[in-house]
PDB file of C-alpha atoms in Angstrom:
ATOM      1  CA  MET A1419      -0.029  -0.250   0.141  1.00  0.00           C
ATOM      2  CA  ILE A1420       1.497   3.499  -0.910  1.00  0.00           C
ATOM      3  CA  ALA A1421       1.088   5.603   2.035  1.00  0.00           C
ATOM      4  CA  VAL A1422       0.119   9.515   0.301  1.00  0.00           C
ATOM      5  CA  PRO A1423       1.422  12.447   2.893  1.00  0.00           C
ATOM      6  CA  THR A1424      -1.017  15.275   3.189  1.00  0.00           C
ATOM      7  CA  GLU A1425       1.536  17.810   3.595  1.00  0.00           C
ATOM      8  CA  THR A1426       5.246  18.017   3.046  1.00  0.00           C
ATOM      9  CA  ALA A1427       7.776  19.484   1.706  1.00  0.00           C
ATOM     10  CA  HIS A1428       8.967  18.964  -1.546  1.00  0.00           C
ATOM     11  CA  ILE A1429      11.511  20.073  -4.576  1.00  0.00           C
ATOM     12  CA  LEU A1430       8.116  18.542  -7.165  1.00  0.00           C
ATOM     13  CA  PRO A1431       6.269  21.392  -9.045  1.00  0.00           C
ATOM     14  CA  LYS A1432       3.021  21.404  -6.652  1.00  0.00           C
ATOM     15  CA  ASP A1433       0.810  20.451  -9.857  1.00  0.00           C
ATOM     16  CA  VAL A1434       3.055  17.055 -10.450  1.00  0.00           C
ATOM     17  CA  LEU A1435       2.986  16.462  -6.842  1.00  0.00           C
ATOM     18  CA  SER A1436      -0.733  16.766  -6.719  1.00  0.00           C
ATOM     19  CA  LEU A1437      -1.345  14.739  -9.452  1.00  0.00           C
ATOM     20  CA  LEU A1438       0.643  12.207  -7.680  1.00  0.00           C
ATOM     21  CA  GLN A1439      -1.113  12.166  -4.737  1.00  0.00           C
ATOM     22  CA  ARG A1440      -4.343  11.419  -7.442  1.00  0.00           C
ATOM     23  CA  VAL A1441      -2.751   8.535  -8.437  1.00  0.00           C
ATOM     24  CA  ALA A1442      -1.146   6.508  -5.578  1.00  0.00           C
ATOM     25  CA  PRO A1443      -4.017   5.490  -4.775  1.00  0.00           C
ATOM     26  CA  LEU A1444      -4.890   3.716  -7.747  1.00  0.00           C
ATOM     27  CA  LEU A1445      -1.733   2.018  -7.652  1.00  0.00           C
ATOM     28  CA  SER A1446      -2.016   0.365  -4.295  1.00  0.00           C
ATOM     29  CA  GLU A1447      -2.258  -3.328  -5.888  1.00  0.00           C
ATOM     30  CA  VAL A1448       1.491  -3.236  -7.933  1.00  0.00           C
ATOM     31  CA  THR A1449       4.283  -3.975  -6.513  1.00  0.00           C
ATOM     32  CA  GLU A1450       7.251  -1.658  -6.257  1.00  0.00           C
ATOM     33  CA  PRO A1451       5.905   1.480  -8.480  1.00  0.00           C
ATOM     34  CA  HIS A1452       8.774   3.298  -9.444  1.00  0.00           C
ATOM     35  CA  LEU A1453       8.710   7.238 -11.331  1.00  0.00           C
ATOM     36  CA  VAL A1454      11.628   6.943 -14.245  1.00  0.00           C
ATOM     37  CA  GLY A1455      12.994   9.537 -16.714  1.00  0.00           C
ATOM     38  CA  GLY A1456      11.761  12.644 -17.849  1.00  0.00           C
ATOM     39  CA  LEU A1457       9.879  13.924 -14.563  1.00  0.00           C
ATOM     40  CA  LEU A1458      13.658  12.965 -12.639  1.00  0.00           C
ATOM     41  CA  ARG A1459      15.501  14.671 -14.704  1.00  0.00           C
ATOM     42  CA  ASP A1460      13.361  18.050 -15.197  1.00  0.00           C
ATOM     43  CA  THR A1461      12.778  18.540 -11.846  1.00  0.00           C
ATOM     44  CA  LEU A1462      16.786  18.105 -10.648  1.00  0.00           C
ATOM     45  CA  LEU A1463      17.104  20.230 -13.519  1.00  0.00           C
ATOM     46  CA  GLY A1464      14.230  22.803 -12.389  1.00  0.00           C
ATOM     47  CA  ARG A1465      12.197  22.543 -15.778  1.00  0.00           C
ATOM     48  CA  ALA A1466       8.179  21.934 -15.914  1.00  0.00           C
ATOM     49  CA  THR A1467       6.968  18.977 -16.882  1.00  0.00           C
ATOM     50  CA  ARG A1468       3.491  17.155 -18.212  1.00  0.00           C
ATOM     51  CA  ASP A1469       5.206  13.746 -18.828  1.00  0.00           C
ATOM     52  CA  LEU A1470       5.220  11.404 -16.029  1.00  0.00           C
ATOM     53  CA  ASP A1471       6.377   7.885 -16.723  1.00  0.00           C
ATOM     54  CA  ILE A1472       5.695   5.338 -13.925  1.00  0.00           C
ATOM     55  CA  ILE A1473       6.952   1.655 -13.763  1.00  0.00           C
ATOM     56  CA  PHE A1474       6.208  -1.731 -12.111  1.00  0.00           C
ATOM     57  CA  GLN A1475       5.896  -5.629 -12.479  1.00  0.00           C
ATOM     58  CA  GLU A1476       2.365  -6.315 -12.997  1.00  0.00           C
ATOM     59  CA  ASP A1477       0.783  -5.767 -16.527  1.00  0.00           C
ATOM     60  CA  ALA A1478       0.353  -2.203 -17.078  1.00  0.00           C
ATOM     61  CA  LEU A1479      -2.562  -2.163 -19.111  1.00  0.00           C
ATOM     62  CA  PRO A1480      -5.184  -2.714 -16.943  1.00  0.00           C
ATOM     63  CA  VAL A1481      -3.669  -0.670 -14.100  1.00  0.00           C
ATOM     64  CA  ALA A1482      -3.876   2.133 -17.086  1.00  0.00           C
ATOM     65  CA  ARG A1483      -6.998   1.563 -17.881  1.00  0.00           C
ATOM     66  CA  ARG A1484      -8.340   1.850 -14.463  1.00  0.00           C
ATOM     67  CA  VAL A1485      -6.174   5.036 -13.821  1.00  0.00           C
ATOM     68  CA  ALA A1486      -8.081   6.328 -16.597  1.00  0.00           C
ATOM     69  CA  ASP A1487     -11.129   5.531 -15.716  1.00  0.00           C
ATOM     70  CA  ALA A1488     -10.974   7.123 -12.903  1.00  0.00           C
ATOM     71  CA  LEU A1489      -9.227  10.488 -13.613  1.00  0.00           C
ATOM     72  CA  GLY A1490     -11.558  10.603 -16.569  1.00  0.00           C
ATOM     73  CA  GLY A1491      -8.877  10.450 -18.480  1.00  0.00           C
ATOM     74  CA  ALA A1492      -8.254   8.832 -22.153  1.00  0.00           C
ATOM     75  CA  LEU A1493      -6.157   5.690 -22.921  1.00  0.00           C
ATOM     76  CA  VAL A1494      -4.015   5.115 -25.440  1.00  0.00           C
ATOM     77  CA  VAL A1495      -1.555   1.759 -25.904  1.00  0.00           C
ATOM     78  CA  LEU A1496       1.755   2.162 -27.010  1.00  0.00           C
ATOM     79  CA  ASP A1497       3.414  -0.449 -27.270  1.00  0.00           C
ATOM     80  CA  GLU A1498       0.512  -3.786 -26.749  1.00  0.00           C
ATOM     81  CA  SER A1499       3.536  -6.626 -26.429  1.00  0.00           C
ATOM     82  CA  ARG A1500       5.688  -4.591 -23.938  1.00  0.00           C
ATOM     83  CA  ARG A1501       2.714  -3.399 -21.890  1.00  0.00           C
ATOM     84  CA  ILE A1502       3.205   0.148 -22.319  1.00  0.00           C
ATOM     85  CA  ALA A1503      -0.173   2.662 -22.142  1.00  0.00           C
ATOM     86  CA  ARG A1504      -0.590   6.248 -21.752  1.00  0.00           C
ATOM     87  CA  VAL A1505      -3.714   7.783 -19.440  1.00  0.00           C
ATOM     88  CA  VAL A1506      -4.041  11.602 -21.478  1.00  0.00           C
ATOM     89  CA  LEU A1507      -5.346  14.058 -18.506  1.00  0.00           C
ATOM     90  CA  GLU A1508      -6.555  17.240 -19.218  1.00  0.00           C
ATOM     91  CA  ASP A1509      -6.448  19.635 -17.023  1.00  0.00           C
ATOM     92  CA  GLY A1510      -7.549  23.212 -17.632  1.00  0.00           C
ATOM     93  CA  ASP A1511      -5.216  24.480 -20.760  1.00  0.00           C
ATOM     94  CA  ARG A1512      -2.742  21.428 -19.712  1.00  0.00           C
ATOM     95  CA  THR A1513      -2.636  18.057 -20.951  1.00  0.00           C
ATOM     96  CA  TRP A1514      -0.428  15.602 -19.134  1.00  0.00           C
ATOM     97  CA  HIS A1515       0.802  12.366 -20.198  1.00  0.00           C
ATOM     98  CA  LEU A1516       0.946   9.606 -17.243  1.00  0.00           C
ATOM     99  CA  ASP A1517       2.549   6.225 -19.124  1.00  0.00           C
ATOM    100  CA  LEU A1518       2.430   3.011 -17.058  1.00  0.00           C
ATOM    101  CA  ALA A1519       4.580   0.443 -18.393  1.00  0.00           C
ATOM    102  CA  SER A1520       5.429  -2.971 -16.662  1.00  0.00           C
ATOM    103  CA  LEU A1521       9.246  -3.976 -16.131  1.00  0.00           C
ATOM    104  CA  GLN A1522      11.375  -5.589 -18.922  1.00  0.00           C
ATOM    105  CA  GLY A1523      13.385  -7.470 -16.737  1.00  0.00           C
ATOM    106  CA  ASP A1524      14.295  -6.576 -13.076  1.00  0.00           C
ATOM    107  CA  LEU A1525      14.486  -2.504 -12.325  1.00  0.00           C
ATOM    108  CA  HIS A1526      18.202  -2.121 -13.302  1.00  0.00           C
ATOM    109  CA  GLN A1527      18.184  -4.436 -16.590  1.00  0.00           C
ATOM    110  CA  ASP A1528      14.523  -2.751 -17.193  1.00  0.00           C
ATOM    111  CA  LEU A1529      16.894   0.942 -17.134  1.00  0.00           C
ATOM    112  CA  ALA A1530      19.563  -0.467 -19.288  1.00  0.00           C
ATOM    113  CA  ARG A1531      17.181  -0.811 -21.972  1.00  0.00           C
ATOM    114  CA  ARG A1532      16.568   3.122 -22.324  1.00  0.00           C
ATOM    115  CA  ASP A1533      18.230   5.451 -24.493  1.00  0.00           C
ATOM    116  CA  PHE A1534      20.272   8.171 -22.794  1.00  0.00           C
ATOM    117  CA  THR A1535      21.925   7.923 -19.326  1.00  0.00           C
ATOM    118  CA  ILE A1536      19.813  11.279 -17.785  1.00  0.00           C
ATOM    119  CA  ASP A1537      16.604   9.623 -18.766  1.00  0.00           C
ATOM    120  CA  ALA A1538      17.760   6.127 -16.696  1.00  0.00           C
ATOM    121  CA  MET A1539      17.459   7.030 -13.347  1.00  0.00           C
ATOM    122  CA  ALA A1540      14.419   5.469 -11.054  1.00  0.00           C
ATOM    123  CA  VAL A1541      12.867   6.426  -7.624  1.00  0.00           C
ATOM    124  CA  PRO A1542      10.329   4.348  -5.441  1.00  0.00           C
ATOM    125  CA  LEU A1543       6.469   6.535  -5.533  1.00  0.00           C
ATOM    126  CA  PRO A1544       6.256   6.817  -2.218  1.00  0.00           C
ATOM    127  CA  ARG A1545       9.833   8.038  -1.384  1.00  0.00           C
ATOM    128  CA  LEU A1546       9.445  10.670  -4.210  1.00  0.00           C
ATOM    129  CA  LEU A1547       5.502  11.366  -2.283  1.00  0.00           C
ATOM    130  CA  ALA A1548       7.441  11.664   1.373  1.00  0.00           C
ATOM    131  CA  GLY A1549      10.240  14.111  -0.294  1.00  0.00           C
ATOM    132  CA  ASP A1550      13.063  12.044   0.418  1.00  0.00           C
ATOM    133  CA  TRP A1551      13.710  10.681  -2.780  1.00  0.00           C
ATOM    134  CA  GLN A1552      17.008  11.957  -3.679  1.00  0.00           C
ATOM    135  CA  ASP A1553      18.641   9.945  -0.818  1.00  0.00           C
ATOM    136  CA  VAL A1554      16.905   6.435  -2.792  1.00  0.00           C
ATOM    137  CA  LEU A1555      17.702   7.770  -6.565  1.00  0.00           C
ATOM    138  CA  LEU A1556      18.761   4.747  -8.497  1.00  0.00           C
ATOM    139  CA  ASP A1557      21.362   6.315 -11.072  1.00  0.00           C
ATOM    140  CA  PRO A1558      23.257   3.167 -12.205  1.00  0.00           C
ATOM    141  CA  PHE A1559      24.731   4.508 -15.788  1.00  0.00           C
ATOM    142  CA  ASN A1560      25.367   8.161 -13.885  1.00  0.00           C
ATOM    143  CA  GLY A1561      22.813  10.028 -15.692  1.00  0.00           C
ATOM    144  CA  ARG A1562      23.025  12.604 -12.664  1.00  0.00           C
ATOM    145  CA  GLN A1563      26.793  13.502 -12.928  1.00  0.00           C
ATOM    146  CA  ASP A1564      25.893  13.699 -17.008  1.00  0.00           C
ATOM    147  CA  LEU A1565      22.735  16.510 -15.840  1.00  0.00           C
ATOM    148  CA  GLU A1566      25.433  18.438 -14.116  1.00  0.00           C
ATOM    149  CA  ARG A1567      27.965  18.480 -17.373  1.00  0.00           C
ATOM    150  CA  HIS A1568      25.238  19.043 -19.811  1.00  0.00           C
ATOM    151  CA  LEU A1569      25.679  16.057 -21.760  1.00  0.00           C
ATOM    152  CA  ILE A1570      23.520  13.763 -23.511  1.00  0.00           C
ATOM    153  CA  ARG A1571      25.167  10.141 -23.098  1.00  0.00           C
ATOM    154  CA  ALA A1572      23.850   6.990 -24.816  1.00  0.00           C
ATOM    155  CA  VAL A1573      22.975   3.679 -21.866  1.00  0.00           C
ATOM    156  CA  SER A1574      24.921   1.742 -24.392  1.00  0.00           C
ATOM    157  CA  PRO A1575      26.593   0.751 -27.704  1.00  0.00           C
ATOM    158  CA  THR A1576      23.332  -0.486 -29.080  1.00  0.00           C
ATOM    159  CA  ILE A1577      20.507   2.274 -28.259  1.00  0.00           C
ATOM    160  CA  PHE A1578      20.011   3.107 -31.814  1.00  0.00           C
ATOM    161  CA  GLN A1579      20.075   0.201 -33.434  1.00  0.00           C
ATOM    162  CA  GLU A1580      17.128  -1.282 -30.795  1.00  0.00           C
ATOM    163  CA  ASP A1581      15.243   1.884 -32.101  1.00  0.00           C
ATOM    164  CA  GLY A1582      16.530   4.573 -34.669  1.00  0.00           C
ATOM    165  CA  ALA A1583      13.969   7.034 -33.862  1.00  0.00           C
ATOM    166  CA  ARG A1584      16.535   7.821 -31.185  1.00  0.00           C
ATOM    167  CA  LEU A1585      18.960   9.259 -33.490  1.00  0.00           C
ATOM    168  CA  LEU A1586      16.457  12.187 -33.810  1.00  0.00           C
ATOM    169  CA  ARG A1587      15.562  11.994 -30.493  1.00  0.00           C
ATOM    170  CA  ALA A1588      19.323  12.859 -29.029  1.00  0.00           C
ATOM    171  CA  VAL A1589      19.489  15.680 -31.206  1.00  0.00           C
ATOM    172  CA  ARG A1590      15.595  17.237 -29.973  1.00  0.00           C
ATOM    173  CA  LEU A1591      16.950  16.621 -26.301  1.00  0.00           C
ATOM    174  CA  ALA A1592      20.855  18.604 -27.025  1.00  0.00           C
ATOM    175  CA  ALA A1593      17.937  21.103 -28.400  1.00  0.00           C
ATOM    176  CA  LEU A1594      15.875  21.964 -25.460  1.00  0.00           C
ATOM    177  CA  LEU A1595      18.179  21.301 -22.680  1.00  0.00           C
ATOM    178  CA  ARG A1596      20.761  22.831 -24.894  1.00  0.00           C
ATOM    179  CA  PHE A1597      23.126  20.319 -23.881  1.00  0.00           C
ATOM    180  CA  ALA A1598      26.304  18.763 -26.002  1.00  0.00           C
ATOM    181  CA  LEU A1599      26.078  14.940 -27.162  1.00  0.00           C
ATOM    182  CA  GLU A1600      28.678  13.120 -25.637  1.00  0.00           C
ATOM    183  CA  GLU A1601      31.838  12.428 -28.237  1.00  0.00           C
ATOM    184  CA  GLN A1602      30.947   8.843 -28.362  1.00  0.00           C
ATOM    185  CA  THR A1603      27.573   9.066 -29.160  1.00  0.00           C
ATOM    186  CA  ARG A1604      27.933  10.950 -31.734  1.00  0.00           C
ATOM    187  CA  ASP A1605      30.505   8.461 -32.826  1.00  0.00           C
ATOM    188  CA  LEU A1606      27.153   6.218 -32.664  1.00  0.00           C
ATOM    189  CA  ILE A1607      24.551   7.975 -34.070  1.00  0.00           C
ATOM    190  CA  ARG A1608      27.158   8.331 -37.509  1.00  0.00           C
ATOM    191  CA  ARG A1609      27.645   4.467 -37.275  1.00  0.00           C
ATOM    192  CA  ASP A1610      24.401   3.697 -37.085  1.00  0.00           C
ATOM    193  CA  ALA A1611      22.251   6.740 -38.857  1.00  0.00           C
ATOM    194  CA  ALA A1612      21.026   3.789 -41.124  1.00  0.00           C
ATOM    195  CA  ALA A1613      18.223   2.811 -38.569  1.00  0.00           C
ATOM    196  CA  LEU A1614      16.882   5.763 -39.225  1.00  0.00           C
ATOM    197  CA  ASP A1615      15.609   4.186 -42.512  1.00  0.00           C
ATOM    198  CA  THR A1616      13.436   1.698 -40.255  1.00  0.00           C
ATOM    199  CA  VAL A1617      11.321   4.016 -38.712  1.00  0.00           C
ATOM    200  CA  SER A1618       8.278   5.074 -39.556  1.00  0.00           C
ATOM    201  CA  ALA A1619       7.844   8.422 -41.614  1.00  0.00           C
ATOM    202  CA  GLU A1620       5.158   9.464 -38.795  1.00  0.00           C
ATOM    203  CA  ARG A1621       7.669   8.871 -36.205  1.00  0.00           C
ATOM    204  CA  THR A1622      10.524  10.472 -37.741  1.00  0.00           C
ATOM    205  CA  ARG A1623       7.741  13.797 -39.460  1.00  0.00           C
ATOM    206  CA  ASP A1624       7.189  14.201 -35.383  1.00  0.00           C
ATOM    207  CA  GLU A1625      10.604  14.043 -33.976  1.00  0.00           C
ATOM    208  CA  LEU A1626      11.769  16.765 -37.293  1.00  0.00           C
ATOM    209  CA  LEU A1627       8.380  18.793 -36.176  1.00  0.00           C
ATOM    210  CA  GLY A1628       9.738  18.893 -32.602  1.00  0.00           C
ATOM    211  CA  ILE A1629      13.889  19.398 -33.946  1.00  0.00           C
ATOM    212  CA  LEU A1630      11.870  22.681 -36.076  1.00  0.00           C
ATOM    213  CA  ALA A1631      10.059  23.689 -32.675  1.00  0.00           C
ATOM    214  CA  ILE A1632      12.658  24.454 -30.896  1.00  0.00           C
ATOM    215  CA  PRO A1633      14.591  28.118 -30.486  1.00  0.00           C
ATOM    216  CA  ASN A1634      17.680  27.913 -32.742  1.00  0.00           C
ATOM    217  CA  ALA A1635      16.936  24.898 -35.295  1.00  0.00           C
ATOM    218  CA  MET A1636      18.978  26.005 -37.750  1.00  0.00           C
ATOM    219  CA  GLU A1637      22.013  24.925 -35.074  1.00  0.00           C
ATOM    220  CA  SER A1638      20.086  21.397 -34.795  1.00  0.00           C
ATOM    221  CA  VAL A1639      19.645  21.087 -38.466  1.00  0.00           C
ATOM    222  CA  TYR A1640      23.425  21.430 -39.221  1.00  0.00           C
ATOM    223  CA  LEU A1641      23.859  19.129 -36.173  1.00  0.00           C
ATOM    224  CA  MET A1642      22.024  16.586 -38.082  1.00  0.00           C
ATOM    225  CA  ASP A1643      24.148  16.824 -40.875  1.00  0.00           C
ATOM    226  CA  ASP A1644      27.189  16.466 -39.465  1.00  0.00           C
ATOM    227  CA  LEU A1645      25.641  13.432 -37.960  1.00  0.00           C
ATOM    228  CA  GLY A1646      24.838  12.017 -41.139  1.00  0.00           C
ATOM    229  CA  LEU A1647      21.092  12.217 -40.786  1.00  0.00           C
ATOM    230  CA  LEU A1648      19.738  14.968 -42.853  1.00  0.00           C
ATOM    231  CA  CYS A1649      20.173  13.499 -46.027  1.00  0.00           C
ATOM    232  CA  ARG A1650      18.723  10.380 -44.805  1.00  0.00           C
ATOM    233  CA  MET A1651      15.935  11.628 -43.923  1.00  0.00           C
ATOM    234  CA  LEU A1652      15.538  14.534 -46.707  1.00  0.00           C
ATOM    235  CA  PRO A1653      17.463  13.146 -49.515  1.00  0.00           C
ATOM    236  CA  GLU A1654      16.708  15.668 -51.999  1.00  0.00           C
ATOM    237  CA  LEU A1655      18.175  18.015 -49.822  1.00  0.00           C
ATOM    238  CA  GLU A1656      22.053  15.919 -50.947  1.00  0.00           C
ATOM    239  CA  GLU A1657      20.966  17.240 -55.125  1.00  0.00           C
ATOM    240  CA  GLY A1658      21.885  20.859 -53.568  1.00  0.00           C
ATOM    241  CA  ARG A1659      25.093  20.170 -52.081  1.00  0.00           C
ATOM    242  CA  GLU A1660      28.139  22.415 -54.101  1.00  0.00           C
ATOM    243  CA  VAL A1661      25.568  23.524 -56.850  1.00  0.00           C
ATOM    244  CA  LEU A1662      26.890  26.898 -56.880  1.00  0.00           C
ATOM    245  CA  GLN A1663      24.470  29.977 -57.341  1.00  0.00           C
ATOM    246  CA  PRO A1664      24.055  33.110 -58.878  1.00  0.00           C
ATOM    247  CA  LYS A1665      27.486  35.606 -57.292  1.00  0.00           C
ATOM    248  CA  GLU A1666      23.995  37.503 -55.377  1.00  0.00           C
ATOM    249  CA  HIS A1667      23.725  34.317 -53.196  1.00  0.00           C
ATOM    250  CA  TYR A1668      27.284  33.491 -50.679  1.00  0.00           C
ATOM    251  CA  TRP A1669      26.058  29.861 -49.901  1.00  0.00           C
ATOM    252  CA  ASP A1670      25.285  26.306 -52.504  1.00  0.00           C
ATOM    253  CA  VAL A1671      21.957  25.081 -52.770  1.00  0.00           C
ATOM    254  CA  PHE A1672      22.317  23.048 -49.667  1.00  0.00           C
ATOM    255  CA  ARG A1673      23.533  25.290 -47.240  1.00  0.00           C
ATOM    256  CA  HIS A1674      21.030  28.495 -48.539  1.00  0.00           C
ATOM    257  CA  ASN A1675      18.155  25.599 -47.515  1.00  0.00           C
ATOM    258  CA  ILE A1676      19.402  25.254 -44.217  1.00  0.00           C
ATOM    259  CA  GLU A1677      20.061  29.025 -43.694  1.00  0.00           C
ATOM    260  CA  THR A1678      16.292  29.684 -44.957  1.00  0.00           C
ATOM    261  CA  VAL A1679      15.031  27.955 -41.782  1.00  0.00           C
ATOM    262  CA  GLY A1680      16.562  30.388 -39.540  1.00  0.00           C
ATOM    263  CA  ALA A1681      15.870  33.522 -41.363  1.00  0.00           C
ATOM    264  CA  MET A1682      12.160  31.708 -40.958  1.00  0.00           C
ATOM    265  CA  GLU A1683      12.859  31.371 -37.637  1.00  0.00           C
ATOM    266  CA  GLY A1684      13.640  34.809 -37.144  1.00  0.00           C
ATOM    267  CA  LEU A1685      10.510  36.096 -38.711  1.00  0.00           C
ATOM    268  CA  VAL A1686       8.717  34.159 -36.857  1.00  0.00           C
ATOM    269  CA  ASP A1687      10.264  35.396 -33.445  1.00  0.00           C
ATOM    270  CA  ARG A1688       9.767  38.958 -34.818  1.00  0.00           C
ATOM    271  CA  THR A1689       5.696  38.398 -35.496  1.00  0.00           C
ATOM    272  CA  TRP A1690       4.724  35.621 -33.459  1.00  0.00           C
ATOM    273  CA  ASP A1691       4.652  34.430 -29.882  1.00  0.00           C
ATOM    274  CA  PRO A1692       7.519  31.228 -29.429  1.00  0.00           C
ATOM    275  CA  PRO A1693       6.689  28.307 -30.497  1.00  0.00           C
ATOM    276  CA  TRP A1694       5.136  25.187 -29.319  1.00  0.00           C
ATOM    277  CA  VAL A1695       7.725  22.638 -28.403  1.00  0.00           C
ATOM    278  CA  LEU A1696       7.409  19.190 -28.250  1.00  0.00           C
ATOM    279  CA  ASP A1697       8.370  18.874 -24.519  1.00  0.00           C
ATOM    280  CA  GLU A1698       9.634  15.551 -23.398  1.00  0.00           C
TER     281      GLU A1698
END
């Protein structure tokens, strides 16, 4: 049984704490639920978040259905074979994503299957609610150290082979957090760039739009080119490389296309509110 304290000091944002206090009693029958991933990363960075991930031993799909029904949310099955579901909750003008997943192996093995060290940390839900969670933070891959060093580092050499969408997610996280890609992780991306070909068009589109929605997107586009991702994703751009233009232009066609992203950003900054950013 998870005890839900009503008054205690937390560094968690109040809205996150309030949601977890509503969710915790609905998980009273599951074994050792842990918060993982983005919530811990963002809380340690002092960033707001609307995405929560909870893992436990039992089948997550019926648990997610129970949570969705109890909280008036919508259920989305993200991965039936791996038993991962999302509960989407609307709270005024805010949307919460609560992902519930069955453990893949034991807790350490589950964290070892994740993508980047800064997202491979876990805390028992009761300790998170009790406010002393930093004392029991499970961090087998030194993600907290990488947070302090502002680095995106792969958990293992196979993460991009296992899911090619992580190639673009690495670029998006680096842009979103203003972190650097660790050198060995850059090498892995270049080595495994072909894995992008296995990713569905929908996921590729979503990651690309997320990257373009983050300020200074032109830097990210140049980074994707340096990593061998840009023309693999948009092969028609390659035809413009080293194709010269009339003397009125500074760049070849390829670079002109990329610089257009920066020009559009400048136009947006002068005329619109800041664009929506895909946060994770």
